[in-house]
Amino acid sequence: MTRIINLTETKRQEFTPEDVEYNSKYWIKSDKFNHLRKFMTLVGYKALPFKSVKWEPIEGISTQKPRSSGSNEVKEELEESIRDGWILKEDPLHVISYLGNIFHGTGKTRYEILSSIYNYKNAPTAIWEPKGKTEFEQISNIEATQIFLNSKPKSAIAGYSTKEDIKKMLISTAQRYKKAYPNFTDLDLQDVLTKQKDKATKGDIRWKGTKLSPIINEVMDIESNKNLDIYTYDNDQKVQLAIETLKCYDQKKLYFPVSMETATNAVVKGILKAVAQKKQVYITPYLKSLPTSKQEDYIKVFNSKYKKFVKQYKIVLNLIKPSFQKKVFLLGAFPMVKAEHAEHEPVKPYDENKKTS
Amino acid sequence: MMKIKKLPNIDRRAYKGLFKPENPQKYKGNPKKIVYRSSWEKRFMKYCDKTKEIIEWGSEEIVLYYRGVDNKSHRYFPDFYMKVRQPNNTFKKFLVEIKPKKQTRKPQPGKIKTAYYKRELLTYETNKRKWATAFAWCKKHDMSFKILTEDHLKTF
């Protein structure tokens, strides 16, 4: 797992232009760096400029309190080691800078990170910052990298490249996404999970030819917003989504779907809502949901029954033409109808063993 | 009398096979693994392969997730993905599903509600959910979703 190091307590380490120039051939201009950059770009990182990294000591190695001998040897040695340590001597470490903290991708403790730098053995070849506009995106990038770079201690590698790991990672992503965006839909979630899966596995030979969409399916089953699916329309959000998918959708208009039982009530309710918002009212009832079989009759009935109401609020009744409905029907967008088949009987999964009369 | 075992009717099996594109560079995905599951699909694949306006196409390359009748998440692979050049030199992306016309309409019950009718109704409901998901997904991604039936494909 990643560890967070707080770097806020101490002073900034400065580098001279000569330092930067000298070390660039071991860092940005090196072949290894270029190789790694391809991968890191793929998983959503950018390399930080050499000077922008805050190389500062942290708690554990004190910078404020000098030792009993007088001078702070540890601090001095650490500073030197960081400066000299830019020369690549061994395999690269995976270090990420994020919001002023450094994440270490190898699963080592921060003591180990520091001691490795301190001992001149492992110098970080690059400092990476996760891309992303929001905190959610940035953390997701960090998480996906853990799978992609397989950045655990070597002893744990065998148990890390399994489908279970990817599932865990996707579940945590989904949970974080739900927190960040409480009004999410299934469509949003599946896009987020697919992106995250791609980041963690695309271009990785270990996962070539492996079908990972069943894992997303499992995660969707666990984490999707079951109260907000797009097939039943029993709350306002769902209805809004359904209406927006209509071909005739116009942002300027207000839509109020009505059912057969509550057609008139819903219209009145909708009008009162719209009036509160000071908007012109357009009503688009679906043909089959009207109390009368003909749409023109419905307008007559409504107008005669609510004559004053219609005059007072300047209501325009706007009905979908039957020919247009057919088109919508063919496209599969039939959202305005609430459980159409329920008029006949509820649909249950078909049981082959059951004999029908 | 001796009973004669009935042989399976081979002709009723689904028309299925591998499609070899003439322009594999246009295909998004592995061009060696393009499977058609009906003669209509095969016909549409030929159309995609040969038409100049279709810059990019793929068969069952996009995965969508929808909630089925059992209230569980399922996968849905729309039949085709297409990127088409429009007359005004802009590009538009499509998801296409090919279905027999019969399956796009709600089955009508007879005097007796048979098992066949129930199965049909279930298929229809599942399809409707798939298409509602695809329709909404396409809207979100600035694409359009089309269902083609034999009526459309006869002209290809």
Short mmCIF file of C-alpha atoms in Angstrom, two decimals:
data_model
loop_
_atom_site.label_atom_id
_atom_site.label_comp_id
_atom_site.label_asym_id
_atom_site.label_seq_id
_atom_site.Cartn_x
_atom_site.Cartn_y
_atom_site.Cartn_z
CA MET A 1 0.00 0.00 0.00
CA THR A 2 1.02 3.59 -0.48
CA ARG A 3 2.38 5.61 2.42
CA ILE A 4 2.02 9.32 2.84
CA ILE A 5 4.89 11.51 3.92
CA ASN A 6 4.15 14.96 5.24
CA LEU A 7 6.66 17.47 4.05
CA THR A 8 5.17 20.59 5.46
CA GLU A 9 7.28 21.00 8.56
CA THR A 10 10.70 21.62 7.12
CA LYS A 11 12.45 23.98 4.75
CA ARG A 12 12.81 23.66 1.02
CA GLN A 13 15.91 22.10 -0.43
CA GLU A 14 17.43 24.27 -3.10
CA PHE A 15 19.37 23.21 -6.15
CA THR A 16 21.82 25.28 -8.16
CA PRO A 17 21.45 25.53 -11.96
CA GLU A 18 24.66 23.53 -12.26
CA ASP A 19 23.09 20.72 -10.21
CA VAL A 20 20.11 20.60 -12.50
CA GLU A 21 22.21 20.65 -15.64
CA TYR A 22 24.55 18.01 -14.37
CA ASN A 23 21.87 15.63 -13.24
CA SER A 24 19.56 15.95 -16.23
CA LYS A 25 21.63 13.51 -18.27
CA TYR A 26 21.06 10.94 -15.57
CA TRP A 27 17.43 11.80 -15.25
CA ILE A 28 15.27 13.44 -17.91
CA LYS A 29 17.67 12.76 -20.75
CA SER A 30 18.30 9.16 -19.79
CA ASP A 31 16.88 6.22 -21.77
CA LYS A 32 15.37 4.67 -18.68
CA PHE A 33 13.43 7.82 -17.94
CA ASN A 34 12.05 7.96 -21.48
CA HIS A 35 11.01 4.37 -21.23
CA LEU A 36 9.21 4.94 -17.95
CA ARG A 37 7.58 8.12 -19.22
CA LYS A 38 5.65 6.17 -21.84
CA PHE A 39 4.07 4.02 -19.17
CA MET A 40 3.41 6.88 -16.81
CA THR A 41 1.72 8.95 -19.49
CA LEU A 42 -0.51 6.02 -20.24
CA VAL A 43 -1.67 5.72 -16.66
CA GLY A 44 -2.18 9.45 -16.26
CA TYR A 45 0.94 11.04 -14.80
CA LYS A 46 3.18 13.89 -15.72
CA ALA A 47 6.81 14.27 -14.73
CA LEU A 48 7.57 17.16 -12.44
CA PRO A 49 10.41 19.55 -13.23
CA PHE A 50 13.54 18.82 -11.31
CA LYS A 51 13.40 21.96 -9.20
CA SER A 52 9.73 21.84 -8.31
CA VAL A 53 10.11 18.79 -6.09
CA LYS A 54 10.25 19.68 -2.45
CA TRP A 55 13.13 17.65 -1.23
CA GLU A 56 12.94 18.17 2.49
CA PRO A 57 13.66 16.04 5.50
CA ILE A 58 10.72 14.73 7.45
CA GLU A 59 9.96 13.68 10.98
CA GLY A 60 11.97 10.70 12.11
CA ILE A 61 15.18 12.43 11.18
CA SER A 62 15.07 15.60 13.18
CA THR A 63 15.97 18.89 11.60
CA GLN A 64 15.11 21.20 14.47
CA LYS A 65 16.86 19.60 17.40
CA PRO A 66 20.63 19.22 17.05
CA ARG A 67 22.30 16.16 18.42
CA SER A 68 24.21 16.26 21.65
CA SER A 69 27.46 16.47 19.70
CA GLY A 70 26.42 19.91 18.50
CA SER A 71 25.93 19.83 14.74
CA ASN A 72 23.03 18.11 13.01
CA GLU A 73 24.98 15.52 11.09
CA VAL A 74 21.96 13.63 9.92
CA LYS A 75 20.43 16.66 8.29
CA GLU A 76 23.63 17.57 6.52
CA GLU A 77 24.21 14.08 5.28
CA LEU A 78 20.66 13.76 4.11
CA GLU A 79 20.86 16.98 2.15
CA GLU A 80 24.05 15.88 0.49
CA SER A 81 22.70 12.47 -0.23
CA ILE A 82 19.64 13.87 -1.89
CA ARG A 83 21.77 16.12 -4.02
CA ASP A 84 24.16 13.40 -5.06
CA GLY A 85 21.52 10.76 -5.16
CA TRP A 86 20.09 11.97 -8.44
CA ILE A 87 22.68 9.88 -10.20
CA LEU A 88 20.99 6.67 -11.20
CA LYS A 89 22.79 3.73 -9.73
CA GLU A 90 20.15 1.05 -9.37
CA ASP A 91 16.62 0.29 -10.53
CA PRO A 92 14.25 3.19 -10.33
CA LEU A 93 12.02 3.80 -7.42
CA HIS A 94 8.46 4.78 -7.97
CA VAL A 95 7.79 8.02 -6.19
CA ILE A 96 4.75 10.23 -6.63
CA SER A 97 4.26 13.78 -5.45
CA TYR A 98 0.68 14.65 -4.62
CA LEU A 99 -0.65 17.73 -2.81
CA GLY A 100 2.68 18.38 -1.18
CA ASN A 101 3.02 14.78 -0.06
CA ILE A 102 5.09 12.03 -1.50
CA PHE A 103 3.53 8.66 -2.14
CA HIS A 104 5.86 5.76 -2.35
CA GLY A 105 4.77 3.03 -4.67
CA THR A 106 7.02 0.26 -3.47
CA GLY A 107 5.21 -0.49 -0.25
CA LYS A 108 8.22 0.45 1.84
CA THR A 109 7.96 2.45 5.03
CA ARG A 110 9.04 6.04 4.91
CA TYR A 111 11.99 5.12 7.05
CA GLU A 112 13.07 2.71 4.33
CA ILE A 113 12.62 5.32 1.66
CA LEU A 114 14.75 7.79 3.50
CA SER A 115 17.37 5.31 4.48
CA SER A 116 17.64 4.12 0.90
CA ILE A 117 18.18 7.67 -0.24
CA TYR A 118 20.46 8.30 2.67
CA ASN A 119 22.62 5.28 1.81
CA TYR A 120 23.07 6.42 -1.80
CA LYS A 121 21.73 3.09 -3.00
CA ASN A 122 18.51 3.99 -4.74
CA ALA A 123 18.01 7.34 -6.26
CA PRO A 124 14.54 8.21 -7.52
CA THR A 125 14.72 8.57 -11.28
CA ALA A 126 11.59 10.63 -11.62
CA ILE A 127 8.99 12.36 -9.56
CA TRP A 128 5.52 12.06 -10.96
CA GLU A 129 2.39 14.00 -10.35
CA PRO A 130 -0.96 12.37 -11.08
CA LYS A 131 -3.03 14.12 -13.73
CA GLY A 132 -6.68 14.92 -13.16
CA LYS A 133 -8.90 17.89 -12.49
CA THR A 134 -10.43 16.60 -9.29
CA GLU A 135 -9.06 14.83 -6.28
CA PHE A 136 -11.06 11.76 -7.26
CA GLU A 137 -9.33 11.51 -10.64
CA GLN A 138 -5.88 12.03 -9.18
CA ILE A 139 -6.26 9.37 -6.48
CA SER A 140 -7.73 6.98 -9.05
CA ASN A 141 -4.63 7.43 -11.18
CA ILE A 142 -2.40 6.64 -8.23
CA GLU A 143 -4.44 3.55 -7.45
CA ALA A 144 -4.43 2.28 -11.01
CA THR A 145 -0.67 2.65 -11.10
CA GLN A 146 -0.30 0.21 -8.25
CA ILE A 147 -1.66 -2.51 -10.49
CA PHE A 148 -0.01 -1.30 -13.64
CA LEU A 149 3.51 -0.99 -12.35
CA ASN A 150 3.10 -3.92 -10.02
CA SER A 151 4.81 -1.76 -7.50
CA LYS A 152 4.82 -3.97 -4.47
CA PRO A 153 7.84 -5.57 -2.79
CA LYS A 154 9.15 -8.46 -4.86
CA SER A 155 8.03 -10.96 -2.27
CA ALA A 156 4.42 -9.94 -2.75
CA ILE A 157 4.37 -9.76 -6.53
CA ALA A 158 3.00 -13.26 -7.00
CA GLY A 159 -0.14 -12.46 -5.07
CA TYR A 160 -0.62 -9.08 -6.60
CA SER A 161 -1.25 -9.72 -10.23
CA THR A 162 -4.56 -11.53 -9.79
CA LYS A 163 -8.05 -10.65 -10.89
CA GLU A 164 -8.97 -10.27 -7.22
CA ASP A 165 -6.58 -7.33 -6.93
CA ILE A 166 -8.22 -5.62 -9.85
CA LYS A 167 -11.64 -6.27 -8.37
CA LYS A 168 -10.59 -4.77 -5.02
CA MET A 169 -9.15 -1.77 -6.79
CA LEU A 170 -12.35 -1.26 -8.81
CA ILE A 171 -14.54 -1.60 -5.74
CA SER A 172 -12.55 1.02 -3.87
CA THR A 173 -12.72 3.28 -6.93
CA ALA A 174 -16.49 2.85 -7.10
CA GLN A 175 -16.88 3.60 -3.41
CA ARG A 176 -14.76 6.71 -3.68
CA TYR A 177 -16.70 7.83 -6.74
CA LYS A 178 -19.99 7.38 -4.91
CA LYS A 179 -18.73 9.60 -2.10
CA ALA A 180 -17.47 12.27 -4.47
CA TYR A 181 -20.57 12.25 -6.69
CA PRO A 182 -23.60 11.08 -4.69
CA ASN A 183 -26.03 11.58 -7.60
CA PHE A 184 -24.24 9.19 -9.90
CA THR A 185 -25.97 6.93 -12.39
CA ASP A 186 -25.08 3.47 -13.57
CA LEU A 187 -23.89 4.97 -16.83
CA ASP A 188 -21.41 7.21 -15.05
CA LEU A 189 -20.14 4.40 -12.89
CA GLN A 190 -19.52 2.01 -15.77
CA ASP A 191 -17.51 4.65 -17.60
CA VAL A 192 -15.40 5.34 -14.51
CA LEU A 193 -14.74 1.66 -13.91
CA THR A 194 -13.90 0.95 -17.55
CA LYS A 195 -11.44 3.85 -17.59
CA GLN A 196 -9.85 2.69 -14.37
CA LYS A 197 -9.53 -0.88 -15.65
CA ASP A 198 -7.89 0.37 -18.84
CA LYS A 199 -5.40 2.48 -16.92
CA ALA A 200 -4.41 -0.43 -14.75
CA THR A 201 -4.09 -3.02 -17.49
CA LYS A 202 -3.78 -1.50 -20.96
CA GLY A 203 -0.44 -2.27 -22.55
CA ASP A 204 0.42 -4.71 -19.79
CA ILE A 205 1.44 -8.11 -21.16
CA ARG A 206 0.11 -9.94 -18.11
CA TRP A 207 -3.45 -9.00 -18.99
CA LYS A 208 -3.27 -9.38 -22.75
CA GLY A 209 -6.15 -11.51 -23.98
CA THR A 210 -7.80 -11.68 -20.56
CA LYS A 211 -11.42 -10.67 -20.44
CA LEU A 212 -11.86 -8.29 -17.54
CA SER A 213 -15.34 -7.00 -18.33
CA PRO A 214 -16.95 -9.73 -16.12
CA ILE A 215 -15.09 -8.17 -13.18
CA ILE A 216 -16.61 -4.78 -13.93
CA ASN A 217 -19.94 -6.53 -14.19
CA GLU A 218 -19.50 -7.97 -10.68
CA VAL A 219 -18.47 -4.60 -9.30
CA MET A 220 -21.43 -2.93 -11.00
CA ASP A 221 -23.66 -5.49 -9.37
CA ILE A 222 -22.28 -4.67 -5.93
CA GLU A 223 -21.77 -0.94 -6.13
CA SER A 224 -24.25 0.40 -8.67
CA ASN A 225 -27.00 2.69 -7.55
CA LYS A 226 -29.91 0.30 -7.51
CA ASN A 227 -32.32 3.02 -6.51
CA LEU A 228 -31.45 5.02 -9.57
CA ASP A 229 -31.65 2.71 -12.53
CA ILE A 230 -33.03 3.93 -15.79
CA TYR A 231 -35.72 1.33 -16.30
CA THR A 232 -38.25 2.15 -13.62
CA TYR A 233 -39.30 5.70 -13.14
CA ASP A 234 -40.39 6.05 -9.57
CA ASN A 235 -38.47 9.15 -8.60
CA ASP A 236 -37.80 12.57 -10.05
CA GLN A 237 -34.16 11.98 -10.98
CA LYS A 238 -34.94 8.88 -12.99
CA VAL A 239 -37.79 10.61 -14.73
CA GLN A 240 -35.56 13.53 -15.62
CA LEU A 241 -32.96 11.20 -17.09
CA ALA A 242 -35.62 9.39 -19.05
CA ILE A 243 -37.01 12.59 -20.47
CA GLU A 244 -33.61 13.84 -21.49
CA THR A 245 -33.14 10.76 -23.62
CA LEU A 246 -36.21 11.64 -25.68
CA LYS A 247 -35.49 12.79 -29.17
CA CYS A 248 -37.86 15.74 -28.84
CA TYR A 249 -36.21 16.92 -25.65
CA ASP A 250 -35.89 20.68 -25.40
CA GLN A 251 -34.01 22.22 -22.49
CA LYS A 252 -36.20 25.29 -22.40
CA LYS A 253 -39.32 23.28 -21.73
CA LEU A 254 -40.47 21.63 -18.56
CA TYR A 255 -41.64 18.06 -18.87
CA PHE A 256 -44.01 16.21 -16.61
CA PRO A 257 -44.62 12.57 -17.36
CA VAL A 258 -48.02 11.25 -16.45
CA SER A 259 -49.42 7.79 -15.89
CA MET A 260 -52.85 6.52 -16.78
CA GLU A 261 -54.16 6.67 -13.24
CA THR A 262 -52.82 10.03 -12.29
CA ALA A 263 -52.76 11.85 -15.60
CA THR A 264 -54.77 14.86 -14.62
CA ASN A 265 -53.44 15.04 -11.09
CA ALA A 266 -49.89 14.92 -12.35
CA VAL A 267 -50.57 17.68 -14.85
CA VAL A 268 -52.00 19.94 -12.17
CA LYS A 269 -49.14 19.11 -9.84
CA GLY A 270 -46.63 19.80 -12.55
CA ILE A 271 -48.20 23.12 -13.43
CA LEU A 272 -48.07 24.29 -9.84
CA LYS A 273 -44.41 23.35 -9.72
CA ALA A 274 -43.69 25.21 -12.94
CA VAL A 275 -45.60 28.25 -11.87
CA ALA A 276 -43.47 28.47 -8.76
CA GLN A 277 -40.43 28.63 -11.04
CA LYS A 278 -42.11 31.27 -13.22
CA LYS A 279 -41.82 29.27 -16.43
CA GLN A 280 -44.12 28.72 -19.35
CA VAL A 281 -45.78 25.34 -19.00
CA TYR A 282 -45.65 22.79 -21.79
CA ILE A 283 -47.15 19.44 -21.08
CA THR A 284 -46.23 16.39 -23.08
CA PRO A 285 -48.31 13.48 -21.95
CA TYR A 286 -47.65 10.15 -23.55
CA LEU A 287 -50.53 8.96 -25.68
CA LYS A 288 -51.13 5.63 -24.01
CA SER A 289 -51.16 7.19 -20.59
CA LEU A 290 -54.10 9.43 -21.32
CA PRO A 291 -57.48 8.69 -19.76
CA THR A 292 -59.11 8.91 -23.17
CA SER A 293 -58.07 7.00 -26.24
CA LYS A 294 -57.68 10.07 -28.44
CA GLN A 295 -55.21 12.77 -27.60
CA GLU A 296 -57.43 15.56 -28.95
CA ASP A 297 -60.19 14.43 -26.61
CA TYR A 298 -57.84 14.73 -23.71
CA ILE A 299 -57.17 18.39 -24.48
CA LYS A 300 -60.92 19.05 -24.61
CA VAL A 301 -61.54 17.24 -21.35
CA PHE A 302 -58.69 18.97 -19.62
CA ASN A 303 -59.59 22.41 -20.89
CA SER A 304 -63.24 22.10 -19.92
CA LYS A 305 -62.46 20.70 -16.50
CA TYR A 306 -59.75 23.20 -15.65
CA LYS A 307 -60.89 26.17 -17.67
CA LYS A 308 -59.93 28.77 -15.10
CA PHE A 309 -56.74 27.01 -14.30
CA VAL A 310 -55.65 26.94 -17.94
CA LYS A 311 -56.47 30.62 -18.42
CA GLN A 312 -54.79 31.70 -15.23
CA TYR A 313 -51.47 30.02 -15.92
CA LYS A 314 -51.49 30.20 -19.74
CA ILE A 315 -50.99 26.50 -20.20
CA VAL A 316 -50.02 24.98 -23.54
CA LEU A 317 -50.83 21.34 -24.01
CA ASN A 318 -48.29 19.77 -26.29
CA LEU A 319 -48.88 16.20 -27.38
CA ILE A 320 -46.52 13.79 -29.09
CA LYS A 321 -47.71 12.75 -32.51
CA PRO A 322 -48.43 9.06 -32.92
CA SER A 323 -46.12 8.79 -35.94
CA PHE A 324 -43.27 10.15 -33.89
CA GLN A 325 -43.92 7.65 -31.16
CA LYS A 326 -43.30 4.81 -33.52
CA LYS A 327 -39.85 6.13 -34.24
CA VAL A 328 -39.07 6.44 -30.58
CA PHE A 329 -40.36 2.96 -30.06
CA LEU A 330 -38.04 1.54 -32.67
CA LEU A 331 -35.06 3.21 -31.09
CA GLY A 332 -35.80 1.52 -27.83
CA ALA A 333 -36.25 4.76 -25.98
CA PHE A 334 -39.56 4.20 -24.37
CA PRO A 335 -38.97 5.83 -21.07
CA MET A 336 -42.19 7.69 -20.57
CA VAL A 337 -44.21 4.55 -20.20
CA LYS A 338 -44.17 3.13 -16.75
CA ALA A 339 -44.01 -0.66 -16.86
CA GLU A 340 -46.03 -1.03 -19.99
CA HIS A 341 -46.32 -4.79 -19.75
CA ALA A 342 -47.62 -4.52 -16.20
CA GLU A 343 -51.07 -3.96 -17.64
CA HIS A 344 -51.04 -7.55 -18.74
CA GLU A 345 -48.86 -9.31 -16.23
CA PRO A 346 -45.53 -8.78 -14.46
CA VAL A 347 -42.49 -10.17 -16.19
CA LYS A 348 -40.68 -12.82 -14.20
CA PRO A 349 -37.61 -14.81 -15.18
CA TYR A 350 -38.75 -17.72 -17.26
CA ASP A 351 -38.57 -21.08 -15.49
CA GLU A 352 -38.13 -23.92 -17.96
CA ASN A 353 -39.10 -26.58 -15.43
CA LYS A 354 -42.50 -25.09 -14.86
CA LYS A 355 -45.15 -26.46 -17.11
CA THR A 356 -47.75 -24.12 -18.41
CA SER A 357 -51.29 -25.10 -19.13
CA MET B 1 -42.16 -51.04 -34.53
CA MET B 2 -38.69 -49.78 -33.99
CA LYS B 3 -38.45 -46.18 -32.95
CA ILE B 4 -36.34 -44.00 -35.15
CA LYS B 5 -34.37 -41.35 -33.38
CA LYS B 6 -34.94 -37.91 -34.85
CA LEU B 7 -31.87 -36.19 -36.18
CA PRO B 8 -31.36 -32.53 -35.31
CA ASN B 9 -32.43 -30.18 -38.03
CA ILE B 10 -29.16 -28.70 -39.14
CA ASP B 11 -30.80 -26.04 -41.23
CA ARG B 12 -32.32 -24.42 -38.18
CA ARG B 13 -28.98 -23.69 -36.58
CA ALA B 14 -27.90 -20.07 -36.39
CA TYR B 15 -25.99 -18.79 -39.38
CA LYS B 16 -22.63 -18.10 -37.81
CA GLY B 17 -19.08 -17.75 -39.06
CA LEU B 18 -15.86 -15.77 -39.30
CA PHE B 19 -15.78 -12.68 -41.47
CA LYS B 20 -12.62 -11.79 -43.37
CA PRO B 21 -12.49 -8.06 -44.09
CA GLU B 22 -10.99 -6.70 -47.29
CA ASN B 23 -9.87 -3.58 -45.46
CA PRO B 24 -8.62 -4.85 -42.09
CA GLN B 25 -7.01 -1.50 -41.31
CA LYS B 26 -10.49 -0.03 -40.91
CA TYR B 27 -11.46 -2.51 -38.26
CA LYS B 28 -11.16 -1.45 -34.63
CA GLY B 29 -10.11 -4.55 -32.75
CA ASN B 30 -8.73 -7.87 -33.87
CA PRO B 31 -9.65 -8.31 -37.58
CA LYS B 32 -9.00 -12.05 -37.34
CA LYS B 33 -11.79 -12.55 -34.86
CA ILE B 34 -14.83 -10.99 -36.48
CA VAL B 35 -17.80 -13.25 -35.91
CA TYR B 36 -21.16 -12.81 -37.57
CA ARG B 37 -24.15 -14.37 -35.87
CA SER B 38 -26.70 -13.98 -38.64
CA SER B 39 -26.79 -13.47 -42.38
CA TRP B 40 -28.01 -9.92 -41.79
CA GLU B 41 -24.96 -9.19 -39.70
CA LYS B 42 -22.73 -10.62 -42.41
CA ARG B 43 -24.40 -8.39 -44.94
CA PHE B 44 -23.88 -5.35 -42.73
CA MET B 45 -20.22 -6.28 -42.17
CA LYS B 46 -19.66 -6.31 -45.93
CA TYR B 47 -21.31 -2.93 -46.14
CA CYS B 48 -19.08 -1.50 -43.40
CA ASP B 49 -15.97 -2.98 -44.95
CA LYS B 50 -16.61 -1.63 -48.44
CA THR B 51 -18.22 1.74 -47.80
CA LYS B 52 -15.76 4.61 -48.03
CA GLU B 53 -17.71 6.88 -45.74
CA ILE B 54 -17.29 4.45 -42.87
CA ILE B 55 -13.83 5.24 -41.60
CA GLU B 56 -13.76 2.89 -38.67
CA TRP B 57 -15.94 0.05 -37.53
CA GLY B 58 -15.97 -2.75 -34.99
CA SER B 59 -18.15 -5.71 -34.19
CA GLU B 60 -19.02 -6.41 -30.56
CA GLU B 61 -16.05 -4.36 -29.39
CA ILE B 62 -17.85 -2.11 -26.89
CA VAL B 63 -19.20 -3.37 -23.59
CA LEU B 64 -22.14 -1.78 -21.80
CA TYR B 65 -23.58 -2.81 -18.48
CA TYR B 66 -27.32 -2.91 -17.92
CA ARG B 67 -29.58 -4.18 -15.17
CA GLY B 68 -31.53 -7.21 -16.29
CA VAL B 69 -34.98 -8.43 -15.38
CA ASP B 70 -33.45 -10.27 -12.42
CA ASN B 71 -32.18 -6.89 -11.10
CA LYS B 72 -28.57 -7.94 -11.59
CA SER B 73 -25.94 -6.32 -13.72
CA HIS B 74 -25.33 -7.90 -17.12
CA ARG B 75 -23.07 -7.20 -20.04
CA TYR B 76 -24.34 -6.03 -23.40
CA PHE B 77 -22.21 -6.01 -26.54
CA PRO B 78 -23.89 -3.85 -29.21
CA ASP B 79 -23.47 -5.48 -32.62
CA PHE B 80 -21.58 -2.70 -34.35
CA TYR B 81 -19.62 0.45 -33.74
CA MET B 82 -19.13 2.83 -36.66
CA LYS B 83 -17.39 6.11 -37.29
CA VAL B 84 -18.90 7.77 -40.34
CA ARG B 85 -17.84 10.77 -42.37
CA GLN B 86 -20.78 13.09 -42.89
CA PRO B 87 -21.39 15.11 -46.09
CA ASN B 88 -20.20 18.28 -44.30
CA ASN B 89 -16.86 16.58 -43.52
CA THR B 90 -17.62 16.07 -39.84
CA PHE B 91 -17.53 12.70 -38.14
CA LYS B 92 -20.30 10.93 -36.34
CA LYS B 93 -20.18 7.78 -34.28
CA PHE B 94 -22.89 5.16 -34.17
CA LEU B 95 -23.75 2.08 -32.24
CA VAL B 96 -25.85 -0.30 -34.27
CA GLU B 97 -27.93 -3.26 -33.19
CA ILE B 98 -29.33 -5.67 -35.73
CA LYS B 99 -32.53 -7.42 -34.80
CA PRO B 100 -35.40 -9.06 -36.62
CA LYS B 101 -38.33 -6.71 -36.86
CA LYS B 102 -40.43 -9.10 -34.86
CA GLN B 103 -38.23 -8.75 -31.81
CA THR B 104 -38.46 -4.97 -31.79
CA ARG B 105 -42.18 -5.13 -31.12
CA LYS B 106 -43.97 -6.19 -28.06
CA PRO B 107 -45.34 -9.74 -28.42
CA GLN B 108 -49.10 -9.97 -28.42
CA PRO B 109 -50.75 -12.63 -26.29
CA GLY B 110 -53.12 -15.12 -27.86
CA LYS B 111 -56.14 -16.59 -26.16
CA ILE B 112 -53.86 -18.76 -24.04
CA LYS B 113 -50.70 -17.25 -22.62
CA THR B 114 -48.25 -19.90 -23.63
CA ALA B 115 -44.71 -20.48 -22.43
CA TYR B 116 -43.58 -19.27 -25.84
CA TYR B 117 -45.35 -15.96 -25.29
CA LYS B 118 -43.80 -15.56 -21.85
CA ARG B 119 -40.36 -16.24 -23.22
CA GLU B 120 -40.92 -13.72 -25.97
CA LEU B 121 -42.08 -11.14 -23.48
CA LEU B 122 -39.00 -11.70 -21.38
CA THR B 123 -36.73 -11.32 -24.38
CA TYR B 124 -38.53 -8.16 -25.36
CA GLU B 125 -38.15 -6.67 -21.88
CA THR B 126 -34.45 -7.58 -21.77
CA ASN B 127 -33.90 -6.04 -25.19
CA LYS B 128 -35.72 -2.91 -24.13
CA ARG B 129 -33.43 -2.54 -21.15
CA LYS B 130 -30.35 -3.10 -23.26
CA TRP B 131 -31.45 -0.50 -25.76
CA ALA B 132 -32.47 2.03 -23.14
CA THR B 133 -28.97 1.72 -21.68
CA ALA B 134 -27.32 1.97 -25.08
CA PHE B 135 -29.47 4.95 -26.02
CA ALA B 136 -28.59 6.82 -22.83
CA TRP B 137 -24.92 5.85 -23.08
CA CYS B 138 -24.73 7.10 -26.66
CA LYS B 139 -26.36 10.36 -25.70
CA LYS B 140 -23.78 10.82 -22.99
CA HIS B 141 -20.91 10.12 -25.38
CA ASP B 142 -22.25 12.18 -28.26
CA MET B 143 -23.03 9.17 -30.38
CA SER B 144 -26.27 7.82 -31.76
CA PHE B 145 -27.83 4.43 -31.33
CA LYS B 146 -29.72 2.74 -34.16
CA ILE B 147 -31.63 -0.46 -34.37
CA LEU B 148 -31.69 -1.91 -37.85
CA THR B 149 -34.17 -4.52 -38.97
CA GLU B 150 -34.46 -6.53 -42.16
CA ASP B 151 -36.43 -3.65 -43.65
CA HIS B 152 -33.33 -1.45 -43.50
CA LEU B 153 -30.87 -4.14 -44.45
CA LYS B 154 -32.69 -5.21 -47.61
CA THR B 155 -31.52 -2.00 -49.24
CA PHE B 156 -27.81 -2.64 -48.46
#
